[in-house]
Tab-separated table of C-alpha atoms and ligand atoms in Angstrom:
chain	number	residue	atom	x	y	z
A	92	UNK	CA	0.000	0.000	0.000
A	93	UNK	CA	1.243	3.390	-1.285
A	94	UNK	CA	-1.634	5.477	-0.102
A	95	UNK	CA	-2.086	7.565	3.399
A	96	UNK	CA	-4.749	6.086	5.462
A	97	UNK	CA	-7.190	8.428	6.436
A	98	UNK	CA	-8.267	7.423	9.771
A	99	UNK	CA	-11.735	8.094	10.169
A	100	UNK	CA	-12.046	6.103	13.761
A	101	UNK	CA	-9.515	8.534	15.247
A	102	UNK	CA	-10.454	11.861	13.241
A	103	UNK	CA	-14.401	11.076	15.087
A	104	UNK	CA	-13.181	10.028	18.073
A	105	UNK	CA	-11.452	13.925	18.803
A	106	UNK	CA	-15.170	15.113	16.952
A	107	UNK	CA	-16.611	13.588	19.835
A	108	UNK	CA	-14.690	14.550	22.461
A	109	UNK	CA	-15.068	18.051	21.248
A	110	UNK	CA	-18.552	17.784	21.367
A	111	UNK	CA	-18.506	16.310	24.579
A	112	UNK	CA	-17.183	19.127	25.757
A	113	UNK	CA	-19.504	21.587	24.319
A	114	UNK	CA	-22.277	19.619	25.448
A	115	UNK	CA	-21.639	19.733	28.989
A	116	UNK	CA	-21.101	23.497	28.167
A	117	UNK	CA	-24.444	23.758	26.684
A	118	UNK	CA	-26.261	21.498	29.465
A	119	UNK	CA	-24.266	24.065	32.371
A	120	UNK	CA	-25.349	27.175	30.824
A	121	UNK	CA	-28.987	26.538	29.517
A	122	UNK	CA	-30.374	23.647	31.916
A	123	UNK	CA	-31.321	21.560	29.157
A	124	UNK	CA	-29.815	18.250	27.969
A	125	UNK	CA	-30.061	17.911	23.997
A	126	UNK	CA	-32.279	15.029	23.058
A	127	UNK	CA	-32.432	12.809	19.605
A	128	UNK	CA	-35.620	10.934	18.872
A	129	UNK	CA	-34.427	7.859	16.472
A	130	UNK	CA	-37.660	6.611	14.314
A	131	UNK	CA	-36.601	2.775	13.751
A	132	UNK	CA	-39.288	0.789	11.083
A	133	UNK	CA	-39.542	-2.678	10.751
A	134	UNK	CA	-36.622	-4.657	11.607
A	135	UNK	CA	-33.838	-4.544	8.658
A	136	UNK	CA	-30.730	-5.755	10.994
A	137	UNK	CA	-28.336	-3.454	9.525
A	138	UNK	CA	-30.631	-0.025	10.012
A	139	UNK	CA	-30.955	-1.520	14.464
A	140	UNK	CA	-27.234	-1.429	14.110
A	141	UNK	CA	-26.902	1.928	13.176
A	142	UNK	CA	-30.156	3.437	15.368
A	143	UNK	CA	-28.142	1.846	18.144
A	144	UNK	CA	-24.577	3.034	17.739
A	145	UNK	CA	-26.066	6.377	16.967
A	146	UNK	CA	-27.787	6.320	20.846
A	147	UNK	CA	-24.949	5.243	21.845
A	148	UNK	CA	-22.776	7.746	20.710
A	149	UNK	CA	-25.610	10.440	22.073
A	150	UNK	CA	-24.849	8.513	25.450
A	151	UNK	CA	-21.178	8.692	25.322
A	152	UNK	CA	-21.676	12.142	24.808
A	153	UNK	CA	-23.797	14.267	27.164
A	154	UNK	CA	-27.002	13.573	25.522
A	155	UNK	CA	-30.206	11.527	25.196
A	156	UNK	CA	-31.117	9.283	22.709
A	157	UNK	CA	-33.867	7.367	22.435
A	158	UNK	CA	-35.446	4.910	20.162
A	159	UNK	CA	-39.049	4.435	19.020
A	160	UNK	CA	-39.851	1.637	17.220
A	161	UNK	CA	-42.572	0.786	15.001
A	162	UNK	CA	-43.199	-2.572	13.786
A	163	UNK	CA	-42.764	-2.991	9.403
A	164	UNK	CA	-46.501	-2.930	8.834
A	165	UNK	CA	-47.096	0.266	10.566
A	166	UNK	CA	-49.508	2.574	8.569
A	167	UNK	CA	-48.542	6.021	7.282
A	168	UNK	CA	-50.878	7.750	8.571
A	169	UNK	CA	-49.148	5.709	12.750
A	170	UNK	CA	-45.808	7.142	11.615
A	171	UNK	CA	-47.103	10.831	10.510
A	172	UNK	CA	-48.684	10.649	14.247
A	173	UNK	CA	-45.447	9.764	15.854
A	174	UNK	CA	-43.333	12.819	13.938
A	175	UNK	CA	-45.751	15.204	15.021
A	176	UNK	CA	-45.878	14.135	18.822
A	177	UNK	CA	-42.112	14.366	18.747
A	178	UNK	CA	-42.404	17.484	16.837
A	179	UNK	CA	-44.463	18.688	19.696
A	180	UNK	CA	-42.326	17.574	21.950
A	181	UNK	CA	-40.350	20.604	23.702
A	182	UNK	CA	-37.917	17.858	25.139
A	183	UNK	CA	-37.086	16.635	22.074
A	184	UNK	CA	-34.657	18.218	19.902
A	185	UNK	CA	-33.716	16.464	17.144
A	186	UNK	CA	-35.691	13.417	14.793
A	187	UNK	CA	-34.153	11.367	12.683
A	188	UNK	CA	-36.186	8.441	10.803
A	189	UNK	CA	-33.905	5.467	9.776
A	190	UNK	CA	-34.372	4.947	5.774
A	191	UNK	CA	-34.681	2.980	3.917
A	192	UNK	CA	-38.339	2.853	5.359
A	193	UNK	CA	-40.530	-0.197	4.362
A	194	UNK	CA	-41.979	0.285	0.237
A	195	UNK	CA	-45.825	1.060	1.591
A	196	UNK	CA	-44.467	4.189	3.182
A	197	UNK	CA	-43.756	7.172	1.293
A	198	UNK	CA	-40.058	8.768	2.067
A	199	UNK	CA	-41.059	12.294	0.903
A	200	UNK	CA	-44.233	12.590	3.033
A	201	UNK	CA	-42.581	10.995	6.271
A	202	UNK	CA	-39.175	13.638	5.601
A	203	UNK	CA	-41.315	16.782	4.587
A	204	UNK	CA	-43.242	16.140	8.026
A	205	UNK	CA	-40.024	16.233	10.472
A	206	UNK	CA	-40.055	20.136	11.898
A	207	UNK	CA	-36.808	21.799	10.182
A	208	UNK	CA	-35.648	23.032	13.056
A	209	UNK	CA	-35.853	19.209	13.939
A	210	UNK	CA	-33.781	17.858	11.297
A	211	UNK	CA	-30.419	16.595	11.976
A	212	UNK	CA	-30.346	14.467	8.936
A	213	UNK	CA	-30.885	17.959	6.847
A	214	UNK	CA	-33.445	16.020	4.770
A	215	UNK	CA	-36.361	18.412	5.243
A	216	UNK	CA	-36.963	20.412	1.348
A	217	UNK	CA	-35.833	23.522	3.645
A	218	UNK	CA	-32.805	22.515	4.688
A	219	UNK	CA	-31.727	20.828	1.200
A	220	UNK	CA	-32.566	23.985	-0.188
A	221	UNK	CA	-30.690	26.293	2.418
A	222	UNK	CA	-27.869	23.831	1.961
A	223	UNK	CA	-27.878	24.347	-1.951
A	224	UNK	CA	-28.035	28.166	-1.895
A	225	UNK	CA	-24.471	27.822	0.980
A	226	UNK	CA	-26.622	28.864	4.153
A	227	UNK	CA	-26.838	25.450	5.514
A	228	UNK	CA	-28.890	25.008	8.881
A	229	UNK	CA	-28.141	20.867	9.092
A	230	UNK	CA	-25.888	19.732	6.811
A	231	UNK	CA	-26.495	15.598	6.059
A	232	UNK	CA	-24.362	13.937	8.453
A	233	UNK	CA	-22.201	11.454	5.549
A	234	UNK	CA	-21.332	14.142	2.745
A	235	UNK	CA	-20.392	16.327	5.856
A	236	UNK	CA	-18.383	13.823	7.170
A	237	UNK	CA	-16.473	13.175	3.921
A	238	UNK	CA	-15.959	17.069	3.744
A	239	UNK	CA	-14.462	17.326	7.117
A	240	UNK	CA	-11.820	13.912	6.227
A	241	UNK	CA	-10.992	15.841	3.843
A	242	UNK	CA	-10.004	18.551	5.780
A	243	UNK	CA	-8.452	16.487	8.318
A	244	UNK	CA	-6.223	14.815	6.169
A	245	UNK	CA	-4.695	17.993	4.635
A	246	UNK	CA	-6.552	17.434	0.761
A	247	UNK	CA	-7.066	20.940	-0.907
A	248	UNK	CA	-10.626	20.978	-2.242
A	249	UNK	CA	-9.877	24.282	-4.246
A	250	UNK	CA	-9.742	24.016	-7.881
A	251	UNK	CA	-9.485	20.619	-7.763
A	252	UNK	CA	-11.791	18.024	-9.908
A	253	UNK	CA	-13.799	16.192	-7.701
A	254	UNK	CA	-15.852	13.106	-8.707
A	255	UNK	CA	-19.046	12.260	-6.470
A	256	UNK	CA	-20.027	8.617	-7.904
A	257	UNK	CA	-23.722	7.944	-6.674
A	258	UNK	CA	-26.631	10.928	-7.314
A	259	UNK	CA	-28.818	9.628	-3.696
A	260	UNK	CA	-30.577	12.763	-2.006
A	261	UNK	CA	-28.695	11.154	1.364
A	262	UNK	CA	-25.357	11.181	0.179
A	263	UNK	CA	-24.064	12.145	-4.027
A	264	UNK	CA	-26.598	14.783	-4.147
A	265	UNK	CA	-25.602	16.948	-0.722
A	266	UNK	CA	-21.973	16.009	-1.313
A	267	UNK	CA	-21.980	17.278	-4.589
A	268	UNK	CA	-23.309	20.845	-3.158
A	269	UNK	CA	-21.290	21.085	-0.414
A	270	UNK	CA	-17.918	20.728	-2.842
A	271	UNK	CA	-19.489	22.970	-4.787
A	272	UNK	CA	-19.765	25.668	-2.326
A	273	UNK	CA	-17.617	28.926	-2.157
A	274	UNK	CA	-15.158	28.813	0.842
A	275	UNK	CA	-13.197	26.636	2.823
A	276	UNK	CA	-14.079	22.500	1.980
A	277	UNK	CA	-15.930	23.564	-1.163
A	278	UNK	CA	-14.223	25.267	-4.666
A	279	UNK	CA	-14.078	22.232	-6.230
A	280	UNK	CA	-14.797	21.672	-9.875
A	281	UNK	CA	-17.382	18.846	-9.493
A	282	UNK	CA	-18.969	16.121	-11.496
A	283	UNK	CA	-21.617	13.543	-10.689
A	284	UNK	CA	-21.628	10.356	-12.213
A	285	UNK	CA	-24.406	7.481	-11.463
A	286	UNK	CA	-25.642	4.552	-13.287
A	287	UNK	CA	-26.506	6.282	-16.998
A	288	UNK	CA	-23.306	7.903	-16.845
A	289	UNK	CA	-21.423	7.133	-20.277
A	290	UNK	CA	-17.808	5.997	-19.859
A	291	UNK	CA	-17.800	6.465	-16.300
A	292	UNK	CA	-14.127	4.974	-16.004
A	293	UNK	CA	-12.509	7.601	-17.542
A	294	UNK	CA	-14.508	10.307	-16.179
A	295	UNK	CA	-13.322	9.019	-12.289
A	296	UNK	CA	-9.831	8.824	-13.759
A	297	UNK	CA	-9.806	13.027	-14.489
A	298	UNK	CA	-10.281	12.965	-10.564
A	299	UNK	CA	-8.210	14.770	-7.644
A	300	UNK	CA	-10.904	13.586	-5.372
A	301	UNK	CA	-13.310	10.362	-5.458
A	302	UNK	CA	-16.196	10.137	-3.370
A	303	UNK	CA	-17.555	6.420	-3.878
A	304	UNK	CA	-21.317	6.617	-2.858
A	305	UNK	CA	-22.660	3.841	-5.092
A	306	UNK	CA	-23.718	1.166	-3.182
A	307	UNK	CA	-21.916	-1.781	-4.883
A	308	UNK	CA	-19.197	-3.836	-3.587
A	309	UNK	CA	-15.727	-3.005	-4.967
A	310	UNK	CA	-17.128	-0.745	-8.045
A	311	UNK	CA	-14.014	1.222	-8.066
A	312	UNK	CA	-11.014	-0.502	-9.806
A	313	UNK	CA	-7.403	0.713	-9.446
A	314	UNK	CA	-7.508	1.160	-13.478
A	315	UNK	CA	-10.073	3.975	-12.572
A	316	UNK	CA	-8.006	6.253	-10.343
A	317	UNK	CA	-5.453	8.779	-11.095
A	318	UNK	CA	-2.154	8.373	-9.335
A	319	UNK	CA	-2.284	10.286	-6.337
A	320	UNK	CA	-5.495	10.832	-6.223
A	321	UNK	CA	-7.658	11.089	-3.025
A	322	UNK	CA	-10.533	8.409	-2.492
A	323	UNK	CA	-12.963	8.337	-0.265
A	324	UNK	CA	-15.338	5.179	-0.035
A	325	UNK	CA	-18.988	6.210	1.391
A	326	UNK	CA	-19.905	2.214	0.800
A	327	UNK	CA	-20.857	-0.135	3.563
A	328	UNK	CA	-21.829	-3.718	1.676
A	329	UNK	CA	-22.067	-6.815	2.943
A	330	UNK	CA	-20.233	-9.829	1.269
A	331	UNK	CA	-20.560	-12.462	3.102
A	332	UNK	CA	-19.758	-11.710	6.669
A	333	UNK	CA	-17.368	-9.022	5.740
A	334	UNK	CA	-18.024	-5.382	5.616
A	335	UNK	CA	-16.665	-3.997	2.619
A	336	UNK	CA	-16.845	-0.758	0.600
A	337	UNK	CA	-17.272	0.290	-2.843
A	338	UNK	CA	-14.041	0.309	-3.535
A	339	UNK	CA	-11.514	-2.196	-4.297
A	340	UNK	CA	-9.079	-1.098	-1.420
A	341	UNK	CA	-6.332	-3.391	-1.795
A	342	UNK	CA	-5.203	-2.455	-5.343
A	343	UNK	CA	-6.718	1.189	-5.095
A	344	UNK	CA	-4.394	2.026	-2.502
A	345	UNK	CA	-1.690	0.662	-4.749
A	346	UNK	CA	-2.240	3.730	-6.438
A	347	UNK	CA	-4.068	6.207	-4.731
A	348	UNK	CA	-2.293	9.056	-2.490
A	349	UNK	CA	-4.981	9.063	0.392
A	350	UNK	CA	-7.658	6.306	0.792
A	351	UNK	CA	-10.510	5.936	3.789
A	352	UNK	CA	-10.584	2.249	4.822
A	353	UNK	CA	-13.876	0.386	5.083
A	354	UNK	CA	-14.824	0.056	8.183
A	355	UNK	CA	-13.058	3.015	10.205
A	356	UNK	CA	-13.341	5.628	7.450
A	357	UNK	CA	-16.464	7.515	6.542
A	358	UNK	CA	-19.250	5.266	8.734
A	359	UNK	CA	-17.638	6.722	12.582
A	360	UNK	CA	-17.728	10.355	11.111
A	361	UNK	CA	-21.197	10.186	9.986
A	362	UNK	CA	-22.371	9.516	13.665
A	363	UNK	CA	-19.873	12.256	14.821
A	364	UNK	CA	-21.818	15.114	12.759
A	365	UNK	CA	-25.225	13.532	14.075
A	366	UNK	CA	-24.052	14.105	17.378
A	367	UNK	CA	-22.839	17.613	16.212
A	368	UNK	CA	-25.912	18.215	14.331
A	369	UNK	CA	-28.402	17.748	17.906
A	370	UNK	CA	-26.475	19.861	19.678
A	371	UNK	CA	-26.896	22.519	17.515
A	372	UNK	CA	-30.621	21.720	17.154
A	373	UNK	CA	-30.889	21.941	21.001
A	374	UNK	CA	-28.846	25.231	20.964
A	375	UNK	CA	-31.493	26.543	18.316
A	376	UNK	CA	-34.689	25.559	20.026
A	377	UNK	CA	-32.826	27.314	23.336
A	378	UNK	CA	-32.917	30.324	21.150
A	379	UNK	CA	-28.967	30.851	20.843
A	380	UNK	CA	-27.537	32.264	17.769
A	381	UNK	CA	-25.318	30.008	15.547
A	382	UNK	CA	-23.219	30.191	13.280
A	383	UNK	CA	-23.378	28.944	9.546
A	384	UNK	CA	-23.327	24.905	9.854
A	385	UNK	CA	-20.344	23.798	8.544
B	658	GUN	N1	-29.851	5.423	6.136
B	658	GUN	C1	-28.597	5.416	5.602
B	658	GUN	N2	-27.969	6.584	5.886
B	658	GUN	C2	-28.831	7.329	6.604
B	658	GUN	C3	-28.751	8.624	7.194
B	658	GUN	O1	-27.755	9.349	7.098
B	658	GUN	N3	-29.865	9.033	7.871
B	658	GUN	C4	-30.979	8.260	7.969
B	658	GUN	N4	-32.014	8.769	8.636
B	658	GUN	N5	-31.091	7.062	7.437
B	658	GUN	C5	-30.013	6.603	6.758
């Protein structure tokens, strides 16, 4: 392996500690503990996983977490009822709903429901469209954490041609604004390729920077990367028993310069920016004024 590691486990773990800190801050100077409401549907073992670690880290950190469940054949109309009662809910500070949510639901209705003030995924239409004109109120926790790796491990974004593979309204889409954007993590020149992408091979080759946000085990091939270049792997698949990403790590970082391993890359930094994103929920229902996310 030629490539830097870019240590996502340790870049999170000083996130967190940082938050910690301003947590207990927060708590000491307003009286109030921030609170994330997790929305868990049906019982996909991978999406308990995740709800869990992301109490967890809410634990670990000053805060509460807690977890409503809802069985797979809950109606629409049971889950709209939930959101508003934790909408409602002065206690509560931030919602997220787990996707993917079971196919009788519909995403849009459940997401355009959470309060925006609410939204620490930054799902809500408002916040995707705050985000996109580079006044972002919640920015979505993985595209922000791939923006701040790439801070932490020194990669200019300026000028540079970055490559978002994957056009999802969770991940390609957000990332691909946030490079966009004027100012520090953002001035990149960026392209978005997906599945009807023609020649997509040699389009990820012109790249500086790769985000990998497909969804399928080892798409990216060391033939498709640029010597030097950066690549960061959004993918957490399943092979087996083995966790791996979408890209082939053990010939990419053959020829990469900088390369986030799968697991301990981009999945602990996406938690870290939850945590970071109901804090500042809590510190805007408290009525303190914030700074531009970011
Ligand atoms: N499922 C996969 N990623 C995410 C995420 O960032 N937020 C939510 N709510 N669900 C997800």
């Amino acid at each position: 392996m030629t490539a830097a590691l870019i240590d996502g486990k340790s870049i999170a773990a000083s996130i967190r500690e940082r938050i910690a800190g301003d947590a207990a801050a927060f708590r000491q100077r307003s009286g109030v503990t921030p609170h994330l409401a997790a929305v868990l549907v049906g019982d996909d073992p991978a999406s308990a996983v995740y709800v869990r670690n992301k109490q967890r880290g809410c634990e670990q950190t000053g805060m509460t977490g807690s977890l409503h469940r809802l069985s797979a054949d809950v109606s629409q109309s049971q889950l709209l009822e939930l959101i508003a009662r934790l909408n409602a809910d002065p206690d509560v500070h931030g919602i997220l709903v787990q996707l993917p949510l079971p196919r009788h639901i519909d995403d849009a209705r459940i997401l355009d429901a959470v309060d925006p003030l609410k939204d620490v995924d930054g799902f809500h239409p408002t916040n995707v469209g705050l985000l996109s004109q580079g006044r972002p109120r919640f920015i979505p926790c993985t595209p922000h954490g791939c923006q701040v790796l790439l801070r932490e491990a020194g990669i200019r974004t300026a000028g540079a041609h970055a490559v978002v593979i994957g056009r999802s309204d969770i991940v390609g889409k957000p990332m691909a604004s946030l490079l966009l954007q004027k100012g520090a993590g953002g001035d990149a020149t960026v392209t978005v390729c997906h599945s009807r992408t023609r020649d997509l091979a040699a389009i990820v080759r012109e790249a500086d920077i790769v985000i990998a946000a497909i969804g399928r085990p080892h798409f990216v091939t060391a033939d498709m990367i640029r010597p030097g270049a950066t690549v960061i792997d959004v993918g957490i698949n399943r092979l087996g028993q083995v966790l791996v990403g979408d890209v082939e790590f053990a010939e990419v970082s053959k020829v990469a310069g900088a390369i986030t391993p799968v697991p301990g890359g981009v999945g602990p930094m996406t938690i870290a920016m939850l945590l970071g994103n109901t804090l500042r929920a809590a510190r805007l229902q408290t009525g303190e004024t914030l700074e531009t996310a970011g």
